[in-house]
Short mmCIF file of C-alpha atoms and ligand atoms in Angstrom, two decimals:
data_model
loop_
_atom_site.label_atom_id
_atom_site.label_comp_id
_atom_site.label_asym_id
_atom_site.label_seq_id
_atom_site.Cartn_x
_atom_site.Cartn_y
_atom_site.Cartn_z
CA UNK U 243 122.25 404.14 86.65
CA UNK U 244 124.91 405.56 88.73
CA UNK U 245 128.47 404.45 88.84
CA UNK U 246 131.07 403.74 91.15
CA UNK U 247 135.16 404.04 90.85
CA UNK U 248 136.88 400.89 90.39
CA UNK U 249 140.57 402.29 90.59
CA UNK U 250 142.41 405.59 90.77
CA UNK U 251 146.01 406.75 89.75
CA UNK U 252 148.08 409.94 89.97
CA UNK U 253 151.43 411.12 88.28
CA UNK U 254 153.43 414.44 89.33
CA UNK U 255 156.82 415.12 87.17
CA UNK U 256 160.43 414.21 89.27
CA UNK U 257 161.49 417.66 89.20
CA UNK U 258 161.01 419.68 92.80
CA UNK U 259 160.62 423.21 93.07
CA UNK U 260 160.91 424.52 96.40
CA UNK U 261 159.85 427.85 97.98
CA UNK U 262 163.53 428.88 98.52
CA UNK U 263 164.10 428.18 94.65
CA UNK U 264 161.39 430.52 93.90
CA UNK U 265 162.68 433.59 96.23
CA UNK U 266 165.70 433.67 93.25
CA UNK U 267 162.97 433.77 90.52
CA UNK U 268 160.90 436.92 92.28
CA UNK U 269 160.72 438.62 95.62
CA UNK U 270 159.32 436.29 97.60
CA UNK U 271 159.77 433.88 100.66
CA UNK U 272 159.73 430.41 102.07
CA UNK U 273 157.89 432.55 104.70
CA UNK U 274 155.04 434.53 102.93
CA UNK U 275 154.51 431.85 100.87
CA UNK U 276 153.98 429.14 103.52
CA UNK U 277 151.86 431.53 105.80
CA UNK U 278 149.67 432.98 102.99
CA UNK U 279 149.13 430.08 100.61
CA UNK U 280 150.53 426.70 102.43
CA UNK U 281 152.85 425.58 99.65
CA UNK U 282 156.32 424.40 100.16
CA UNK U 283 157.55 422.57 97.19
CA UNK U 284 155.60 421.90 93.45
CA UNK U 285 156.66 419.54 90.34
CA UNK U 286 157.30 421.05 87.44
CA UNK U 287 158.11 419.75 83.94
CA UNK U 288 160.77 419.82 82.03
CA UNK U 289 159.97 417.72 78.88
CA UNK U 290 156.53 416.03 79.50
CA UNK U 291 153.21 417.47 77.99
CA UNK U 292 150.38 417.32 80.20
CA UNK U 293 149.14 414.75 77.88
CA UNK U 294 152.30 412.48 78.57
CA UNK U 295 151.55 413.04 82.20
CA UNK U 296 147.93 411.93 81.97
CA UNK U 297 148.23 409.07 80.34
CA UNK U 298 150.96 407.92 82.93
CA UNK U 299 148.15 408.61 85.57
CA UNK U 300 145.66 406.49 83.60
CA UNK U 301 148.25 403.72 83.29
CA UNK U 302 148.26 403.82 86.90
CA UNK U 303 144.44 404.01 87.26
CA UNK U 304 143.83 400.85 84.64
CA UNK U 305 146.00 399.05 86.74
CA UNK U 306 144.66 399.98 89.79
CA UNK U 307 141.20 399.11 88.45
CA UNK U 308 142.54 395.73 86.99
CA UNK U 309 141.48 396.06 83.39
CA UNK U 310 143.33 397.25 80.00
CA UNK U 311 143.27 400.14 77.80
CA UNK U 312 141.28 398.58 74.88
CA UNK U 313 138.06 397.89 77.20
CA UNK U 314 137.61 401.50 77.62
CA UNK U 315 134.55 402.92 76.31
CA UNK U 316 135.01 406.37 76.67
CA UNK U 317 137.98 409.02 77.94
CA UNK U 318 136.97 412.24 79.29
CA UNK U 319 139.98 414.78 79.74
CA UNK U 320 140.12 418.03 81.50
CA UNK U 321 143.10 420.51 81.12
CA UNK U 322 143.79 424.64 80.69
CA UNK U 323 147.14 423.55 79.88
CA UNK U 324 147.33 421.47 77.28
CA UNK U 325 150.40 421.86 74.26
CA UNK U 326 147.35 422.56 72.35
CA UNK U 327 144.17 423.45 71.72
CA UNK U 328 143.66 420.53 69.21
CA UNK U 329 143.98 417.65 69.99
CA UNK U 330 142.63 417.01 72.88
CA UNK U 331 144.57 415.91 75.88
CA UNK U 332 142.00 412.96 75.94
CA UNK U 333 142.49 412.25 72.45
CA UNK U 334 146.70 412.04 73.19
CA UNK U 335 146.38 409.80 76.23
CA UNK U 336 144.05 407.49 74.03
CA UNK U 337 147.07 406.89 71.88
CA UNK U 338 149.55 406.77 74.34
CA UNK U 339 147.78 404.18 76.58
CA UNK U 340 146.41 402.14 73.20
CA UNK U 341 142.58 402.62 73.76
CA UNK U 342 140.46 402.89 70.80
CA UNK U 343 137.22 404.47 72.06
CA UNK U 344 135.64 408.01 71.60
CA UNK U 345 137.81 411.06 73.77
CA UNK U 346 137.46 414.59 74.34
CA UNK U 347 137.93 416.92 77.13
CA UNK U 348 136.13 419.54 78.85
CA UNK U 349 137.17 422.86 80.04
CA UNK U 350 135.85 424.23 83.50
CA UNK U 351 139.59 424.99 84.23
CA UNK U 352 140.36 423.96 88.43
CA UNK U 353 136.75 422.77 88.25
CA UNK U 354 137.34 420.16 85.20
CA UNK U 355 137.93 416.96 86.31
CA UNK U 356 134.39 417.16 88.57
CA UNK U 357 132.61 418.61 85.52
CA UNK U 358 134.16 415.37 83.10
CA UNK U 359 133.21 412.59 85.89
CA UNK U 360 129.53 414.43 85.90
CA UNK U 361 129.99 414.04 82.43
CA UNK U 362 131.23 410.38 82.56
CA UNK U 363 128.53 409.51 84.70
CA UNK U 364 125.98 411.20 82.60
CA UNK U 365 127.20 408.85 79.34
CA UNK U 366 126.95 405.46 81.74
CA UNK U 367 123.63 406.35 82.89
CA UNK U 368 122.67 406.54 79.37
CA UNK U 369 124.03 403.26 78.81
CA UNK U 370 126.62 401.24 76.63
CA UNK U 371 129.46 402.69 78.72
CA UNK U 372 131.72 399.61 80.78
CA UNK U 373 134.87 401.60 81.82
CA UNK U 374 135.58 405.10 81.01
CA UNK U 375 138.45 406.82 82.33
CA UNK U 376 138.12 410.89 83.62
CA UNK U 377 141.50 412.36 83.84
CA UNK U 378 143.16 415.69 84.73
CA UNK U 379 146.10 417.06 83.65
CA UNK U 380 148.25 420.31 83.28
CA UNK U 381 151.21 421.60 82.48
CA UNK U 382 150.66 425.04 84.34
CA UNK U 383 154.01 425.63 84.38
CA UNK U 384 153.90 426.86 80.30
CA UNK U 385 151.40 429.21 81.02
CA UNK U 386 152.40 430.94 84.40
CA UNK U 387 153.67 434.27 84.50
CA UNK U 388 157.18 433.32 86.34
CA UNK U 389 157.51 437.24 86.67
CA UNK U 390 154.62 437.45 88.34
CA UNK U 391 155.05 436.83 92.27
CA UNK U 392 151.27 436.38 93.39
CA UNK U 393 150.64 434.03 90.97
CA UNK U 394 153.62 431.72 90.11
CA UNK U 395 154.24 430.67 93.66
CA UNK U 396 150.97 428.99 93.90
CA UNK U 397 150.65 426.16 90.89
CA UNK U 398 152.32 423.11 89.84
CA UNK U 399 152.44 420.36 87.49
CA UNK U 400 151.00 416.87 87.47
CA UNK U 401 147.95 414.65 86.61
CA UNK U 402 145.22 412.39 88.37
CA UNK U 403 142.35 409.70 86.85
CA UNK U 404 139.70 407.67 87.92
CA UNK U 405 138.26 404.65 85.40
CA UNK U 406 134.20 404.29 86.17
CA UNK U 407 131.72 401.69 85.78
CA UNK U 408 128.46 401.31 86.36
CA UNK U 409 127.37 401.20 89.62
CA UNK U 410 125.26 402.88 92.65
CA UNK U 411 127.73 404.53 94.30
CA UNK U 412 127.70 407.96 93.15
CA UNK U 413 124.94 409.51 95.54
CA UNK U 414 125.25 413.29 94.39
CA UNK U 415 126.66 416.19 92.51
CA UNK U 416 126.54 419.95 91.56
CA UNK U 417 128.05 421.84 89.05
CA UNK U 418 128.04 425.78 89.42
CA UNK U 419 129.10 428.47 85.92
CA UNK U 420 128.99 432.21 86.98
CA UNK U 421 130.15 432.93 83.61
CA UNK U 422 132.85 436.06 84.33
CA UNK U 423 136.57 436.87 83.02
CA UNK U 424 137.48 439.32 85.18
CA UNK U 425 138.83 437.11 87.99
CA UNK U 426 140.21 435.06 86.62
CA UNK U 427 141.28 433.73 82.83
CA UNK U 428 144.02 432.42 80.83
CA UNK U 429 144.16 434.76 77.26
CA UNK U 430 145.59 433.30 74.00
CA UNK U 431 147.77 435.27 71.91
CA UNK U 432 146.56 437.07 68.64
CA UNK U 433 149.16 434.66 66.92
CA UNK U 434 149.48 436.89 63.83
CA UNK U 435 146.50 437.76 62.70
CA UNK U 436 146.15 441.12 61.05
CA UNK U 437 142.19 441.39 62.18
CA UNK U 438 142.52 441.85 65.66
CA UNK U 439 140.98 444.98 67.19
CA UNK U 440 142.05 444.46 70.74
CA UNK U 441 144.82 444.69 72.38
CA UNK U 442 146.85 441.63 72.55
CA UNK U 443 147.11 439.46 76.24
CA UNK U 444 149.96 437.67 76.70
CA UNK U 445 149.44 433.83 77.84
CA UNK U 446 149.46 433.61 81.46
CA UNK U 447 147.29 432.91 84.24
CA UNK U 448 145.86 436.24 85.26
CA UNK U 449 143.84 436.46 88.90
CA UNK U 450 142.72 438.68 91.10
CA UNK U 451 143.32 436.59 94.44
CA UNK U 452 141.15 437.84 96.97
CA UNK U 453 138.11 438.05 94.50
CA UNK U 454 138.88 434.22 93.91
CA UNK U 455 139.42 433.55 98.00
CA UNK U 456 135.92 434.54 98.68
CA UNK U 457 134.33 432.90 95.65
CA UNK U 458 136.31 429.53 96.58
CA UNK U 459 134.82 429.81 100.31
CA UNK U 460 131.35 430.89 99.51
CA UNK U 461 131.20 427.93 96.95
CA UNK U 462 132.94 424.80 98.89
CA UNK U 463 130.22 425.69 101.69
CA UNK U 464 127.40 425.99 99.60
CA UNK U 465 128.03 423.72 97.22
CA UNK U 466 128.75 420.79 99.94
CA UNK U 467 126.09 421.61 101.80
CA UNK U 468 124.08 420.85 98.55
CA UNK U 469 125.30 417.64 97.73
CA UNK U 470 124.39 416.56 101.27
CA UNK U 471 121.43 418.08 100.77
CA UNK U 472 120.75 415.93 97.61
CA UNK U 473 122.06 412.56 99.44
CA UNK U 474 119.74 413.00 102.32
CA UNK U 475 122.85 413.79 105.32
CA UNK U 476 124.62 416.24 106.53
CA UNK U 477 127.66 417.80 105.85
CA UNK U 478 129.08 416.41 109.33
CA UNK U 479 128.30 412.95 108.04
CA UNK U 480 131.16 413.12 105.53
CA UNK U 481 133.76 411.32 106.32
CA UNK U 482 136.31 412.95 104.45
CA UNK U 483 136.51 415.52 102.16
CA UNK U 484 139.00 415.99 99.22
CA UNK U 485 139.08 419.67 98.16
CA UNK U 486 140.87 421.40 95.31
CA UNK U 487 144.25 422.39 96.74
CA UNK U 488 144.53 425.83 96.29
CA UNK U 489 144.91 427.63 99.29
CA UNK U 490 145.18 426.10 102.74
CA UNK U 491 143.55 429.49 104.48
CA UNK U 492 140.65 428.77 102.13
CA UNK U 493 140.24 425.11 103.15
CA UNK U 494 140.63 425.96 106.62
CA UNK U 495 137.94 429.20 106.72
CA UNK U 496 135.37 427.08 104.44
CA UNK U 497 135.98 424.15 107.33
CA UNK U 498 135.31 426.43 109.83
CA UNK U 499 132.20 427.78 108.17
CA UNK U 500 130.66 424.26 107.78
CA UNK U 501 131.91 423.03 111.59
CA UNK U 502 133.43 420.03 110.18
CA UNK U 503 136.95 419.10 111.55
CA UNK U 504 140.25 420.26 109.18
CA UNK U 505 141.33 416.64 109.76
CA UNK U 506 138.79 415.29 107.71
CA UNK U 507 139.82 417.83 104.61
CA UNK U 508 142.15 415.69 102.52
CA UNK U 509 145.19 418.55 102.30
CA UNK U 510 148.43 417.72 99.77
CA UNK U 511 149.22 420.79 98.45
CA UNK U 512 152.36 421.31 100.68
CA UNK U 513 153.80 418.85 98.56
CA UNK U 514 151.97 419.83 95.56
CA UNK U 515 150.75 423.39 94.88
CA UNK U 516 147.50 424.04 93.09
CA UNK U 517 147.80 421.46 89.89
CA UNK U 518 144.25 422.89 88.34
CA UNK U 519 142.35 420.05 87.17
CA UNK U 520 144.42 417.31 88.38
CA UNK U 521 144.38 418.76 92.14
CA UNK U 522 141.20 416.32 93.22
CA UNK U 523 141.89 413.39 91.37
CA UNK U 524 145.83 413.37 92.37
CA UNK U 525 144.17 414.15 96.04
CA UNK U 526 141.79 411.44 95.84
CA UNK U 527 144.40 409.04 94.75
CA UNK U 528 146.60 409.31 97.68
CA UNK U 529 143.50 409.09 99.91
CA UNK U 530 142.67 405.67 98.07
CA UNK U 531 145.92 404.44 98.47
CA UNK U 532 146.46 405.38 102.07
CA UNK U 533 144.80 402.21 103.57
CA UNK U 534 142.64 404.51 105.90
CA UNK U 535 139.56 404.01 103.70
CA UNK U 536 136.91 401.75 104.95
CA UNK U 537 133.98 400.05 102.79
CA UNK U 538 130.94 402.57 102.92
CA UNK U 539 132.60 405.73 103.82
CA UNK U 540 130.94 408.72 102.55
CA UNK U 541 133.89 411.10 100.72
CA UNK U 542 132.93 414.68 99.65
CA UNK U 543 135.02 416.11 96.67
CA UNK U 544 134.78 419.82 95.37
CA UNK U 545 136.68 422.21 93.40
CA UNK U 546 136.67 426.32 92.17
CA UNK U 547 138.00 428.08 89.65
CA UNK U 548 137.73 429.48 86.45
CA UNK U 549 134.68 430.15 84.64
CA UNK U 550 134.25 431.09 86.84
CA UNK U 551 132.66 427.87 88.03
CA UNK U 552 132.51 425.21 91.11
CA UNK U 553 131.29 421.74 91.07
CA UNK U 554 130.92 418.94 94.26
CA UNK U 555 130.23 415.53 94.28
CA UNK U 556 129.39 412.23 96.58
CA UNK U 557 130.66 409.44 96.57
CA UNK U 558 130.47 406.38 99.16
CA UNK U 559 133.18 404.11 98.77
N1 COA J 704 155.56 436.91 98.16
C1 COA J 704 155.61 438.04 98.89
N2 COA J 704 154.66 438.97 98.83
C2 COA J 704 153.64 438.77 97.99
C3 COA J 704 153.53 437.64 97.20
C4 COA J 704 154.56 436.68 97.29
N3 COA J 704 154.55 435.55 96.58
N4 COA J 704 152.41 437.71 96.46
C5 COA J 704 151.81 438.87 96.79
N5 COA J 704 152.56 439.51 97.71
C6 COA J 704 152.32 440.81 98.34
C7 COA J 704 151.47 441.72 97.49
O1 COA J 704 152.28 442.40 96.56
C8 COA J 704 150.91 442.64 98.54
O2 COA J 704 151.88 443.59 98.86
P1 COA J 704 151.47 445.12 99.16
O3 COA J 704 150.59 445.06 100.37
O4 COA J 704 152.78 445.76 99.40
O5 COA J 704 150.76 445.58 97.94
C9 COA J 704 150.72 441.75 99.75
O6 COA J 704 151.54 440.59 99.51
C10 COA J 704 149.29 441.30 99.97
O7 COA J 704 148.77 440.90 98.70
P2 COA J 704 147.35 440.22 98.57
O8 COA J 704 147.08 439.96 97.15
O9 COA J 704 146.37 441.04 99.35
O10 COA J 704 147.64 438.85 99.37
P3 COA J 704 146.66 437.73 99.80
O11 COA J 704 146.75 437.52 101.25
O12 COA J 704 145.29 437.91 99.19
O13 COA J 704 147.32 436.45 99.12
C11 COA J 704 146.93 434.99 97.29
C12 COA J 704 147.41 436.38 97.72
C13 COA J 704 146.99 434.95 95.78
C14 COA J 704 147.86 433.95 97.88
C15 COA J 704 145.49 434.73 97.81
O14 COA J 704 144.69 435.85 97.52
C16 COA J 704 144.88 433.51 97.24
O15 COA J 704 145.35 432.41 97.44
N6 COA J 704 143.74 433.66 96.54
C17 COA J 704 143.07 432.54 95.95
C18 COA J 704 143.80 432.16 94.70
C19 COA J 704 143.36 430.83 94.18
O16 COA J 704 142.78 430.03 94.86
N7 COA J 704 143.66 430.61 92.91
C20 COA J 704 143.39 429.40 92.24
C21 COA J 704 142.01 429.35 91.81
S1 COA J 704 141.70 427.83 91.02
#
């Protein structure tokens, strides 16, 4: 049993940051920033958790999918920026939206919200599963380094979900761990423990950027090329493709690579930055609701980060 996506719904926070505001945090430009990453303005949050965003999102994808909160079977979160480590982002948007059924989140950081649908899927084709909902949502702006000028120009805040069913139209997917923290990780403090060895990391998004460029290429080709693989096309065949929105350079080399056109790439994060987890679903959502999506089109989705890990999937709509 396979499933298919019955609606889809996407929240960002009101407040704007532009690339002008951020050349008065650190040295920086509207310039560089523009011509090296592709961002020109991110929401951030001021008061909302990245559990209040999510369940805003999933408010928006119940609607969308025309049922309520209480016929949900199952909520799969994914987040690296959470308020907490316990509970669960999926376990505060239960609450806040008034479902009842089992929720937890998993953790494949930019990759997360393709590793919960896989998971999703995985508990519908087992059976007893109606609706779930698969979320994503961060509050990256709590955990980024805003001294840090190669890294805090880049993310944003914001949330995306899908609610499932069964169905047959997931054709394909992949999910890729190259289990490393040298690229790129998120440490959390000691707090104050008195039996810590190491020396203590402060929270923050560390990266090394051009290690993470050529990972985010190399996988978005070969991990597309697999899913068409496993769906019996080719990549070419895809009608569109909604990538995580990290860099535009990286979308536009791995489009090169696979000769498919840049239009087809689904490309928001001008408006958005790199919002981790909720980058595809936020993505997809705007696709959805654009009106340019036609019964039976075949729409590639695939993320990177860290993990380090990847993941693709296949869906025909
Ligand atoms: N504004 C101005 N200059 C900046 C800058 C900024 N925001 N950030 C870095 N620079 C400078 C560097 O200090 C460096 O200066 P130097 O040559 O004097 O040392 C120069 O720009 C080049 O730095 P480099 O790191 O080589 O730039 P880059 O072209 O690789 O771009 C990233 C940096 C981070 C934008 C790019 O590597 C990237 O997007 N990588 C992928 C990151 C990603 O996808 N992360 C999310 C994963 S989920």
């Amino acid at each position: 049993m396979s499933i298919q996506i019955l609606g889809t719904g996407a929240y960002v926070p009101e407040r704007i940051l532009t690339n002008d505001d951020l050349s008065r945090l650190v040295d920086t430009s509207d310039e560089w920033i523009t011509q090296r990453v592709g961002v020109k303005e991110r929401h951030v949050s001021f008061d909302e958790s990245a559990a209040e965003m999510g369940a805003k999102a999933a408010q928006r994808a119940l609607e969308a999918a025309g049922i309520t909160a209480d016929q949900l079977d199952l909520i799969v979160g994914a987040t690296v920026s959470a308020d907490a480590v316990c509970p669960s982002v999926a376990a505060l948007v239960q609450r806040e939206i008034g479902a009842s059924c089992p929720a937890f989140d998993v953790n494949s950081a930019c990759s997360g919200f393709l590793f919960a649908l896989d998971t999703a899927a995985a508990f519908v084709a087992r059976g007893g599963i109606r609706y779930a909902l698969v979320l994503g949502a961060e509050r990256l702006s709590r955990i980024v380094d805003w001294t840090d000028r190669s890294t805090c120009v880049i993310f944003g805040d914001g949330s995306g979900a899908f609610v499932i069913s069964p169905g047959e139209n997931y054709l394909a997917s992949h999910l890729h761990t190259q289990g490393s923290d040298s690229v790129l990780s998120i440490p959390l403090g000691k707090g104050n423990s008195p039996f810590y060895g190491k020396e203590e990391q402060p929270i923050a998004i560390r990266m090394s950027g051009q290690e993470t460029f050529k990972f985010a290429v190399k996988q978005i080709v070969s991990d597309l090329k697999l899913i068409a693989e496993q769906a019996g096309v080719t990549p070419e065949q895809f009608d569109y493709i909604v990538p995580h929105q990290a860099n535009l350079r990286i979308i536009d080399l791995a489009a090169r690579r696979l000769g498919i056109p840049i239009e087809k790439f689904v490309v928001n994060l001008d408006r958005f930055g790199n919002t981790s987890s909720a980058s595809v679903p936020i993505s997809f959502d705007e696709l959805a609701r654009s009106g340019k999506l036609k019964k039976g089109d075949l729409i590639a989705m695939c993320a990177f980060g860290g993990g380090l890990s990847s993941a693709a999937s296949l869906i025909r709509w």
